[in-house]
Amino acid sequence: MVAIPETTPILECRDLSLSYFTRAGEIPAVIDFNLEVMPGESVGIVGESGCGKSTVALAIMRYLGRNGRIVGGEIRFKGQDLTTLGDPALRRLRGSEIAMVYQEPMASLNPAMRIGKQLMEVPLHHEGVSEQEAYDRALHMLERVKLPDPARIMEAYPHQISGGQQQRVVIAMALLSGPSLLLLDEPTTALDVTVEAGIIDLIGEIAESFGTSMIYISHNLGLILETCDRLTVMYSGEAVEVGTVHQVFDQMRHPYTRGLFNSIPLPGADKRARPLMPIPGQLPLPHERPPGCNFGPRCDFFREGVCDHGFIRMEDVAGHAGHRTRCRRFEEIDWAAAAPKRREAAAPPLGRKVLEVEELQKYYELHDRSLLALITGKGVRYVKANERLDFDALEAETVAIVGESGCGKSTFAKVMMGLERATGGRLLLDDHEIGQVPVQRRGKAMVGYLQMVFQNPFDTLNPSHTVGGQIARVIRKFGVERDPERVKQRVMELLDTVKLPRDFYVRRPRQLSGGQKQRVGIARAFAGNPKVVVADEPVSALDVSVQAAVTQLLMDIQREHRTTLLFISHDLSLVRYLADRVVVMYLGRIVEQGTTDEVFSPPYHPYTEALLSAVPIADTSVQKKHIVLEGDMPSAVNPPPGCPFQTRCPRKIGKICEEEEPPERVFADGHRIACHLSGEKLEAMAPVIVLAKEAAKRDEAELTGD
């Protein structure tokens, strides 16, 4: 590894321009991009999908593909221009000096090779060590990334370990040769918040021990705040604001940066008094960028004759060393009053009880046909996906169901929709038992009464049918309208409702963005006039600005139609903003439930406390407890005895947790926690999330004894 002076950047992008060449001609992807990463520094790159973040990372790795080219500028690594290097020199750098962790771990792992062999390739190829030394180093690195039983994982194939474990393997692979620069492209997007918190801590610890510099690419501003020293905000192929994290978060000087922050649910957000403000319009396509400022058509501060001509250059922000912005009007804008006016909305009165879940169980049978199982009589085991679920939902109410992957949230949704049959208990929808009724036996009225918005908008629309045709089919299917003209008029009204142009009626899904597809999915779900809608992670695949728009859309439609919304999510920031009540699940059981205010403030179940601690918050005025759960959620095939959370609980009190099921303790009306901790100890818990001013007052009171 080449040593460089601490004053020399590890990486420097100078006036970098990147283009893709297609049949339609040159498509400029990134323009005039500058970036500097110093030794041991972490730099974040944020922006909406399509802004050029990942293209920059691929250019640094020189992985742009056959039609991608560097058409201007330089990429200097330790003073050497990477744009001039040939393939042999690049192969020596990749994996040894520069490494990358991708968003989807399975895209980085060979499904046909054992994990140990894949890890060993790094030191074998780059350092020429012996196989035994390569094996020992790979095993040691798996221990460092805190994987359980690393010797077993060395012999496993990628599909035999969980998603969080796969990502840890990819991180181990990236760090095996102690690279000087690590690129992380959305490394935790597909992971639960608890797993994400552990992996982010892990990356920071190991990178610090190696002295590794890092570039984080993310749309999660809270994650950037927790991990980075400096930040670059990108929009439509350009850097529009750069500075330290605190400069950009607390003294932002570009309207697009302000728009991103207005789109995310911070602790002070309120869906009625202070609703989220999505950025209007769409990101322009690279070949359709407007003259002048690329953000001009979506900007609240756009001025004709100033912002609509020429090339907008980066300018220094006076008094803020290193803080720069690409805006001609930033000195004229009153940033203290720059937040747009928010539309207040009255809370709809809650109505009758629409949904009742009583002692609901869902088990799956696993048949073992081995000789040993036949001899011992243990040929059938059960996956206890849902165990004694008990809650209800009112008309016009939003009930959120939260928990890690594998806790049983989506299984419950399948039982609700009739895709699975309940094993026991009752599931009443308007006093009608539906838990034992598969969707094939449900009448049209019942199917139309209960609809679903799915997580992935790309897989839920038929690519061969037009948008209008897919929505119209639902209207006809459930007898809302029969006359062709009235059906078409109803489709147009639904397109208006979800704020899509009426000419989308004749478009096909491939012509729509991800956010537009999700709006079509919402329009289709509401086309049959449902009374209950199950939304399973409906915005997790979308940008923050699109998330805000879709979330606001769901609330508007709910208010108009008095729909009951079951919102399934692992994003607790969004849950805090959107939900009226929260149900927290762990390993198929409900461990806590209550109103949103009750669940997000003490007393907490220890699992809820850990979930809240793991959520990245994009607010420098907030202080947060740091709790990282060890290990993975146990298997539902062989759940632990006693409390299901006892194998990971940081507040475990002894054998009682291992041997006895926890009692359900009732606090405020409807606030219930299943835990062995006494009511007094639960009540005495400190808040997980507090404003910095409140934390300072509390610390001062503790010191003075007040």
XYZ file of N, CA and C in Angstrom, residues 441-664:
672
model
N -63.015 -18.078 -1.912
C -64.373 -18.256 -1.404
C -64.990 -16.958 -0.906
N -64.257 -15.886 -1.001
C -64.807 -14.594 -0.578
C -65.581 -13.982 -1.735
N -66.706 -13.426 -1.436
C -67.508 -12.789 -2.477
C -66.872 -11.507 -2.971
N -67.405 -10.989 -4.089
C -66.856 -9.757 -4.665
C -66.917 -8.600 -3.680
N -68.016 -8.529 -2.936
C -68.180 -7.423 -1.993
C -67.080 -7.447 -0.938
N -66.758 -8.661 -0.432
C -65.732 -8.776 0.599
C -64.345 -8.466 0.040
N -64.049 -8.965 -1.167
C -62.742 -8.704 -1.781
C -62.582 -7.204 -2.050
N -63.658 -6.573 -2.526
C -63.597 -5.138 -2.774
C -63.502 -4.328 -1.499
N -64.073 -4.863 -0.422
C -64.070 -4.191 0.882
C -62.662 -4.097 1.455
N -61.809 -5.086 1.133
C -60.473 -5.201 1.710
C -59.443 -5.263 0.587
N -58.627 -4.221 0.440
C -57.650 -4.161 -0.639
C -56.234 -3.950 -0.084
N -55.226 -4.054 -0.969
C -53.835 -4.015 -0.520
C -52.988 -3.151 -1.450
N -52.064 -2.398 -0.859
C -51.028 -1.679 -1.605
C -49.722 -2.404 -1.308
N -49.058 -2.890 -2.352
C -47.888 -3.743 -2.172
C -46.609 -2.910 -2.084
N -45.550 -3.584 -1.597
C -44.267 -2.909 -1.376
C -43.597 -2.497 -2.682
N -43.556 -3.413 -3.653
C -42.784 -3.157 -4.866
C -43.706 -2.743 -6.008
N -43.699 -1.461 -6.391
C -44.595 -1.025 -7.462
C -44.229 -1.604 -8.821
N -43.000 -2.126 -8.967
C -42.557 -2.620 -10.271
C -43.141 -3.990 -10.596
N -43.510 -4.757 -9.558
C -43.979 -6.124 -9.778
C -45.492 -6.268 -9.688
N -46.210 -5.203 -9.411
C -47.642 -5.334 -9.157
C -48.516 -4.877 -10.319
N -47.903 -4.372 -11.386
C -48.678 -3.931 -12.549
C -48.361 -4.826 -13.745
N -49.380 -5.122 -14.541
C -49.197 -5.941 -15.742
C -48.531 -5.090 -16.826
N -47.316 -5.468 -17.252
C -46.593 -4.627 -18.214
C -47.265 -4.533 -19.574
N -48.184 -5.463 -19.885
C -48.816 -5.493 -21.207
C -50.076 -4.644 -21.288
N -50.598 -4.210 -20.144
C -51.859 -3.470 -20.126
C -51.620 -2.003 -19.796
N -52.490 -1.160 -20.292
C -52.378 0.268 -19.995
C -52.773 0.530 -18.547
N -52.367 1.692 -18.043
C -52.728 2.102 -16.689
C -54.241 2.185 -16.554
N -54.891 2.832 -17.535
C -56.345 2.972 -17.481
C -57.052 1.633 -17.486
N -56.561 0.702 -18.300
C -57.184 -0.615 -18.381
C -57.099 -1.380 -17.073
N -55.978 -1.247 -16.355
C -55.799 -1.984 -15.103
C -56.674 -1.417 -13.986
N -56.859 -0.100 -13.968
C -57.736 0.495 -12.953
C -59.200 0.222 -13.305
N -59.542 0.313 -14.598
C -60.921 0.079 -15.039
C -61.379 -1.338 -14.722
N -60.481 -2.300 -14.832
C -60.829 -3.697 -14.557
C -61.325 -3.853 -13.118
N -60.680 -3.164 -12.175
C -61.099 -3.239 -10.771
C -62.488 -2.620 -10.606
N -62.718 -1.497 -11.265
C -64.019 -0.816 -11.158
C -65.137 -1.724 -11.661
N -64.913 -2.406 -12.793
C -65.928 -3.317 -13.335
C -66.058 -4.566 -12.479
N -64.932 -5.090 -12.017
C -64.915 -6.341 -11.245
C -65.779 -6.241 -10.001
N -65.713 -5.107 -9.304
C -66.435 -4.972 -8.045
C -67.748 -4.207 -8.196
N -68.176 -4.027 -9.444
C -69.507 -3.482 -9.691
C -69.681 -2.030 -9.312
N -68.580 -1.271 -9.246
C -68.701 0.147 -8.918
C -69.399 0.885 -10.057
N -69.009 0.581 -11.289
C -69.648 1.128 -12.486
C -69.654 0.057 -13.569
N -70.635 0.111 -14.472
C -70.720 -0.842 -15.582
C -70.609 -0.160 -16.944
N -71.238 1.012 -17.061
C -71.242 1.725 -18.335
C -69.813 2.142 -18.705
N -69.351 1.820 -19.931
C -67.958 2.117 -20.315
C -67.560 3.577 -20.123
N -68.461 4.493 -20.443
C -68.132 5.907 -20.293
C -67.976 6.294 -18.822
N -68.885 5.744 -17.982
C -68.812 6.048 -16.550
C -67.574 5.401 -15.918
N -67.203 4.203 -16.423
C -65.985 3.550 -15.935
C -64.777 4.425 -16.253
N -64.722 4.929 -17.507
C -63.588 5.767 -17.897
C -63.552 7.048 -17.076
N -64.725 7.634 -16.842
C -64.775 8.847 -16.046
C -64.283 8.594 -14.621
N -64.638 7.423 -14.069
C -64.193 7.067 -12.722
C -62.665 6.887 -12.684
N -62.088 6.292 -13.737
C -60.629 6.144 -13.821
C -59.969 7.518 -13.828
N -60.530 8.427 -14.631
C -59.964 9.776 -14.698
C -60.018 10.463 -13.336
N -61.107 10.263 -12.601
C -61.225 10.861 -11.272
C -60.177 10.286 -10.321
N -59.931 8.970 -10.436
C -58.912 8.342 -9.595
C -57.516 8.851 -9.945
N -57.241 9.053 -11.239
C -55.954 9.625 -11.638
C -55.797 11.031 -11.063
N -56.892 11.793 -11.056
C -56.852 13.114 -10.423
C -56.552 12.988 -8.928
N -57.186 12.010 -8.291
C -57.030 11.816 -6.850
C -55.588 11.528 -6.483
N -54.920 10.678 -7.285
C -53.523 10.328 -6.982
C -52.542 11.275 -7.674
N -53.087 12.370 -8.211
C -52.280 13.458 -8.780
C -51.380 12.985 -9.922
N -51.995 12.224 -10.846
C -51.329 11.832 -12.085
C -52.062 12.461 -13.262
N -51.348 12.873 -14.325
C -52.012 13.447 -15.494
C -53.002 12.455 -16.122
N -54.072 12.969 -16.678
C -55.084 12.087 -17.259
C -54.582 11.337 -18.493
N -53.539 11.864 -19.149
C -53.039 11.151 -20.316
C -52.278 9.877 -19.930
N -52.075 9.653 -18.623
C -51.495 8.381 -18.175
C -52.464 7.222 -18.416
N -53.705 7.542 -18.704
C -54.714 6.503 -18.971
C -54.232 5.540 -20.056
N -53.513 6.048 -21.070
C -53.103 5.208 -22.202
C -51.639 4.773 -22.096
N -50.977 5.139 -21.017
C -49.575 4.736 -20.868
C -49.473 3.321 -20.294
N -48.320 2.707 -20.549
C -48.021 1.399 -19.967
C -47.006 1.566 -18.832
N -46.936 0.604 -17.898
C -46.077 0.754 -16.716
C -44.629 1.106 -17.028
N -44.085 0.599 -18.149
C -42.677 0.877 -18.453
C -42.422 2.364 -18.700
N -43.476 3.128 -18.959
C -43.325 4.557 -19.236
C -43.429 5.406 -17.975
N -43.516 4.760 -16.812
C -43.722 5.465 -15.554
C -42.516 5.292 -14.627
N -42.302 6.286 -13.766
C -41.267 6.175 -12.729
C -41.798 5.313 -11.579
N -40.898 4.986 -10.620
C -41.304 4.170 -9.476
C -42.401 4.825 -8.662
N -42.271 6.128 -8.401
C -43.296 6.833 -7.638
C -44.622 6.878 -8.366
N -44.581 7.058 -9.689
C -45.818 7.072 -10.477
C -46.485 5.699 -10.475
N -45.675 4.632 -10.555
C -46.244 3.284 -10.496
C -46.928 3.037 -9.153
N -46.306 3.516 -8.073
C -46.927 3.307 -6.765
C -48.230 4.078 -6.656
N -48.314 5.245 -7.286
C -49.576 5.997 -7.298
C -50.655 5.236 -8.058
N -50.256 4.583 -9.153
C -51.213 3.755 -9.898
C -51.688 2.602 -9.017
N -50.744 1.989 -8.263
C -51.115 0.914 -7.355
C -52.102 1.379 -6.302
N -51.935 2.599 -5.795
C -52.870 3.152 -4.815
C -54.230 3.421 -5.459
N -54.213 3.987 -6.668
C -55.472 4.230 -7.385
C -56.228 2.929 -7.602
N -55.517 1.888 -7.969
C -56.160 0.594 -8.204
C -56.719 0.020 -6.905
N -55.960 0.184 -5.792
C -56.433 -0.335 -4.510
C -57.714 0.359 -4.057
N -57.835 1.654 -4.357
C -59.013 2.404 -3.917
C -60.136 2.420 -4.960
N -59.916 1.788 -6.115
C -60.920 1.818 -7.186
C -62.201 1.089 -6.804
N -62.106 0.080 -5.940
C -63.300 -0.679 -5.535
C -63.971 -0.118 -4.304
N -63.651 1.112 -3.918
C -64.202 1.756 -2.724
C -64.022 0.901 -1.472
N -62.790 0.505 -1.136
C -62.572 -0.364 0.024
C -62.781 0.393 1.333
N -63.099 -0.355 2.361
C -63.208 0.217 3.700
C -61.946 -0.016 4.522
N -61.188 -1.058 4.146
C -59.930 -1.366 4.834
C -58.852 -1.571 3.774
N -57.703 -0.911 3.945
C -56.573 -1.064 3.028
C -55.348 -1.488 3.837
N -54.709 -2.566 3.389
C -53.466 -3.033 3.990
C -52.317 -2.511 3.126
N -51.447 -1.697 3.701
C -50.305 -1.137 2.970
C -49.037 -1.781 3.503
N -48.433 -2.680 2.713
C -47.255 -3.438 3.142
C -45.995 -2.765 2.608
N -45.317 -1.999 3.464
C -44.105 -1.257 3.081
C -44.329 -0.497 1.764
N -45.361 0.360 1.685
C -45.728 0.938 0.387
C -44.771 1.995 -0.141
N -43.869 2.521 0.710
C -42.983 3.597 0.237
C -41.507 3.280 0.453
N -41.178 2.058 0.901
C -39.784 1.753 1.241
C -38.869 1.770 0.024
N -39.431 1.544 -1.185
C -38.600 1.505 -2.394
C -38.499 2.868 -3.079
N -39.050 3.918 -2.456
C -39.150 5.213 -3.119
C -38.216 6.245 -2.488
N -37.872 7.282 -3.274
C -37.085 8.404 -2.766
C -37.866 9.158 -1.693
N -37.117 9.923 -0.853
C -37.775 10.601 0.262
C -38.834 11.601 -0.221
N -38.565 12.313 -1.310
C -39.546 13.282 -1.800
C -40.791 12.580 -2.326
N -40.599 11.427 -2.986
C -41.735 10.651 -3.477
C -42.459 9.989 -2.307
N -41.702 9.541 -1.301
C -42.317 8.981 -0.093
C -43.280 9.978 0.528
N -42.830 11.227 0.643
C -43.673 12.251 1.258
C -44.953 12.452 0.462
N -44.845 12.481 -0.872
C -46.021 12.679 -1.722
C -46.991 11.507 -1.605
N -46.464 10.274 -1.629
C -47.322 9.094 -1.562
C -47.964 8.982 -0.181
N -47.198 9.296 0.868
C -47.748 9.264 2.225
C -48.871 10.273 2.377
N -48.652 11.493 1.865
C -49.683 12.521 1.938
C -50.914 12.099 1.142
N -50.687 11.438 0.029
C -51.781 10.953 -0.808
C -52.631 9.926 -0.057
N -51.980 8.972 0.601
C -52.715 7.970 1.383
C -53.558 8.635 2.463
N -53.000 9.648 3.126
C -53.740 10.347 4.181
C -54.934 11.112 3.620
N -54.744 11.762 2.459
C -55.843 12.518 1.848
C -57.000 11.598 1.454
N -56.658 10.467 0.836
C -57.698 9.527 0.410
C -58.391 8.924 1.632
N -57.602 8.606 2.654
C -58.191 8.055 3.874
C -59.174 9.039 4.497
N -58.782 10.308 4.523
C -59.648 11.328 5.115
C -60.947 11.458 4.317
N -60.840 11.408 2.996
C -62.021 11.582 2.139
C -62.971 10.392 2.225
N -62.402 9.164 2.255
C -63.245 7.959 2.206
C -63.411 7.290 3.560
N -62.780 7.838 4.626
C -62.847 7.268 5.976
C -62.402 5.798 5.980
N -61.320 5.550 5.281
C -60.775 4.204 5.158
C -59.927 3.868 6.379
N -60.001 2.626 6.817
C -59.105 2.118 7.854
C -57.821 1.640 7.172
N -56.676 2.091 7.673
C -55.394 1.770 7.042
C -54.534 0.957 8.002
N -54.145 -0.247 7.565
C -53.155 -1.047 8.287
C -51.826 -0.829 7.591
N -50.902 -0.170 8.268
C -49.645 0.262 7.669
C -48.518 -0.611 8.213
N -47.970 -1.491 7.370
C -46.906 -2.406 7.775
C -45.573 -1.800 7.367
N -44.662 -1.630 8.337
C -43.415 -0.940 8.010
C -42.351 -1.241 9.059
N -41.066 -1.065 8.663
C -39.984 -1.071 9.647
C -39.396 0.333 9.803
N -39.968 1.327 9.089
C -39.488 2.706 9.165
C -40.240 3.420 10.293
N -39.635 3.463 11.484
C -40.325 4.007 12.645
C -40.494 5.527 12.576
N -39.641 6.220 11.838
C -39.831 7.666 11.667
C -41.131 7.936 10.926
N -41.375 7.173 9.867
C -42.605 7.329 9.100
C -43.807 6.874 9.914
N -43.646 5.799 10.677
C -44.735 5.301 11.531
C -45.125 6.361 12.556
N -44.122 6.997 13.161
C -44.409 8.029 14.162
C -45.223 9.165 13.548
N -44.923 9.480 12.320
C -45.617 10.573 11.633
C -47.030 10.179 11.224
N -47.210 8.962 10.750
C -48.441 8.571 10.059
C -49.474 7.901 10.946
N -49.045 7.083 11.914
C -49.957 6.173 12.603
C -50.684 6.833 13.771
N -51.900 6.345 14.033
C -52.641 6.712 15.245
C -52.309 5.749 16.378
N -52.173 4.464 16.030
C -51.782 3.455 17.011
C -50.714 2.560 16.403
N -49.916 1.926 17.276
C -48.783 1.107 16.835
C -48.845 -0.253 17.523
N -48.607 -1.310 16.725
C -48.485 -2.671 17.236
C -47.058 -3.130 16.937
N -46.303 -3.480 17.989
C -44.909 -3.907 17.830
C -44.862 -5.431 17.930
N -44.311 -6.083 16.888
C -44.251 -7.543 16.852
C -42.803 -8.031 16.921
N -42.643 -9.186 17.575
C -41.339 -9.852 17.616
C -41.572 -11.355 17.609
N -40.988 -12.035 16.631
C -41.059 -13.492 16.510
C -42.499 -14.000 16.592
N -43.380 -13.330 15.839
C -44.762 -13.785 15.729
C -45.688 -13.320 16.826
N -45.173 -12.605 17.829
C -45.990 -12.168 18.961
C -46.032 -10.643 19.047
N -47.095 -10.136 19.676
C -47.170 -8.708 19.975
C -46.498 -8.480 21.317
N -45.468 -7.607 21.339
C -44.764 -7.328 22.592
C -45.177 -5.980 23.179
N -45.733 -5.100 22.340
C -46.214 -3.812 22.842
C -47.230 -3.254 21.870
N -48.234 -2.564 22.396
C -49.169 -1.830 21.546
C -49.765 -0.678 22.334
N -50.131 0.380 21.599
C -50.722 1.552 22.217
C -50.825 2.672 21.201
N -51.223 3.850 21.638
C -51.233 4.995 20.730
C -49.795 5.315 20.338
N -49.623 6.069 19.266
C -48.280 6.395 18.790
C -47.485 7.141 19.856
N -48.102 8.102 20.526
C -47.402 8.851 21.569
C -46.987 7.936 22.713
N -47.832 6.961 23.059
C -47.505 6.043 24.155
C -46.326 5.135 23.790
N -46.326 4.613 22.575
C -45.285 3.671 22.172
C -43.947 4.378 21.972
N -43.984 5.648 21.566
C -42.743 6.375 21.288
C -42.204 7.135 22.500
N -42.779 6.917 23.673
C -42.248 7.514 24.894
C -42.318 6.473 26.007
N -41.472 6.616 27.061
C -41.458 5.601 28.121
C -42.847 5.458 28.761
N -43.167 4.255 29.272
C -42.360 3.031 29.323
C -42.317 2.324 27.964
N -41.201 1.628 27.709
C -41.051 0.864 26.478
C -40.869 -0.622 26.801
N -41.270 -1.475 25.868
C -40.739 -2.831 25.876
C -39.266 -2.726 25.465
N -38.349 -3.534 26.049
C -36.931 -3.420 25.653
C -36.702 -3.552 24.150
N -37.559 -4.306 23.448
C -37.401 -4.425 21.988
C -37.789 -3.118 21.303
N -38.877 -2.493 21.754
C -39.279 -1.195 21.191
C -38.189 -0.164 21.435
N -37.609 -0.188 22.624
C -36.516 0.735 22.961
C -35.356 0.565 21.987
N -35.001 -0.694 21.668
C -33.902 -0.948 20.734
C -34.269 -0.509 19.322
N -35.517 -0.747 18.908
C -35.953 -0.312 17.576
C -35.842 1.201 17.436
N -36.322 1.936 18.439
C -36.275 3.398 18.382
C -34.836 3.898 18.360
N -33.969 3.242 19.116
C -32.564 3.645 19.151
C -31.884 3.446 17.805
N -32.348 2.461 17.037
C -31.687 2.114 15.779
C -32.078 3.027 14.622
N -33.119 3.844 14.783
C -33.612 4.664 13.672
C -32.716 5.879 13.468
N -32.079 6.034 12.296
C -31.290 7.248 12.042
C -32.210 8.464 11.910
N -31.863 9.558 12.571
C -32.698 10.765 12.560
C -31.882 11.917 11.992
N -32.406 12.559 10.960
C -31.684 13.637 10.264
C -31.915 14.978 10.949
N -31.527 15.067 12.211
C -31.745 16.291 12.972
C -30.602 16.436 13.968
N -29.803 17.491 13.811
C -28.651 17.682 14.693
C -29.073 18.114 16.096
N -30.341 18.516 16.291
C -30.802 18.943 17.612
C -31.304 17.782 18.458
N -31.214 16.562 17.921
C -31.731 15.383 18.619
C -30.579 14.555 19.174
N -30.736 14.102 20.408
C -29.814 13.133 20.994
C -30.557 11.817 21.176
N -29.827 10.717 21.011
C -30.463 9.409 20.965
C -29.651 8.406 21.763
N -30.341 7.526 22.482
C -29.654 6.408 23.132
C -29.037 5.520 22.066
N -27.942 4.859 22.440
C -27.284 3.964 21.495
C -27.419 2.533 22.009
N -28.305 1.772 21.369
C -28.523 0.377 21.743
C -28.393 -0.459 20.477
N -27.473 -1.391 20.454
C -27.310 -2.282 19.303
C -27.603 -3.702 19.754
N -28.595 -4.328 19.134
C -28.957 -5.700 19.487
C -27.917 -6.669 18.948
N -27.546 -7.631 19.761
C -26.599 -8.652 19.343
C -27.357 -9.833 18.744
N -26.767 -10.459 17.733
C -27.340 -11.678 17.167
C -28.528 -11.423 16.267
N -29.074 -12.508 15.732
C -30.221 -12.452 14.836
C -31.473 -12.938 15.548
N -32.621 -12.616 14.949
C -33.869 -13.123 15.492
C -33.880 -14.652 15.414
N -34.274 -15.349 16.493
C -34.313 -16.818 16.443
C -35.277 -17.326 15.386
N -35.135 -18.595 15.043
C -36.015 -19.204 14.049
C -37.401 -19.441 14.637
N -38.430 -19.187 13.843
C -39.797 -19.466 14.273
C -40.072 -20.966 14.330
N -39.165 -21.789 13.756
C -39.309 -23.243 13.849
C -38.945 -23.712 15.251
N -37.977 -23.029 15.862
C -37.504 -23.428 17.180
C -37.372 -22.188 18.065
N -38.506 -21.556 18.413
C -38.423 -20.333 19.213
C -37.910 -20.632 20.617
N -37.251 -19.652 21.243
C -36.728 -19.887 22.594
C -37.861 -20.002 23.610
N -37.637 -20.737 24.713
C -38.665 -20.802 25.759
C -38.757 -19.477 26.498
N -39.816 -19.317 27.261
C -39.989 -18.093 28.024
C -40.303 -16.910 27.136
N -39.636 -15.778 27.368
C -39.841 -14.573 26.556
C -39.167 -14.753 25.198
N -39.869 -14.500 24.096
C -39.245 -14.697 22.781
C -38.051 -13.783 22.535
N -37.955 -12.659 23.278
C -36.876 -11.693 23.069
C -35.676 -11.954 23.981
N -35.742 -12.962 24.853
C -34.724 -13.114 25.891
C -33.326 -13.406 25.361
N -33.193 -13.957 24.154
C -31.855 -14.267 23.625
C -31.094 -13.016 23.193
N -31.780 -11.878 23.025
C -31.125 -10.647 22.554
C -31.355 -9.460 23.481
N -32.101 -9.667 24.552
C -32.575 -8.543 25.371
C -31.459 -7.949 26.221
N -31.170 -6.647 26.090
C -30.134 -6.022 26.930
C -30.594 -5.799 28.370
N -31.894 -6.002 28.664
C -32.436 -5.795 30.014
C -32.880 -7.112 30.658
N -32.390 -8.230 30.143
C -32.759 -9.550 30.674
C -32.441 -9.629 32.173
N -33.383 -10.187 32.959
C -33.215 -10.161 34.419
C -32.960 -11.541 35.020
N -32.853 -12.581 34.209
C -32.501 -13.883 34.771
C -33.327 -15.025 34.229
N -33.406 -16.103 35.020
C -34.035 -17.334 34.562
C -35.515 -17.159 34.262
N -36.162 -16.245 34.960
C -37.590 -16.055 34.722
C -37.850 -15.698 33.261
N -36.926 -14.947 32.645
C -37.074 -14.582 31.235
C -36.895 -15.805 30.333
N -36.077 -16.770 30.783
C -35.786 -17.950 29.975
C -36.834 -19.042 30.121
N -37.618 -19.009 31.213
C -38.494 -20.133 31.507
C -39.975 -19.803 31.455
N -40.356 -18.557 31.703
C -41.775 -18.214 31.791
C -42.151 -17.175 30.739
N -43.348 -17.334 30.180
C -43.851 -16.319 29.249
C -44.116 -15.034 30.017
N -43.779 -13.888 29.439
C -43.951 -12.627 30.177
C -45.416 -12.260 30.345
N -45.760 -11.652 31.476
C -47.136 -11.180 31.657
C -47.373 -9.908 30.850
N -48.611 -9.628 30.551
C -48.943 -8.386 29.840
C -49.289 -7.327 30.867
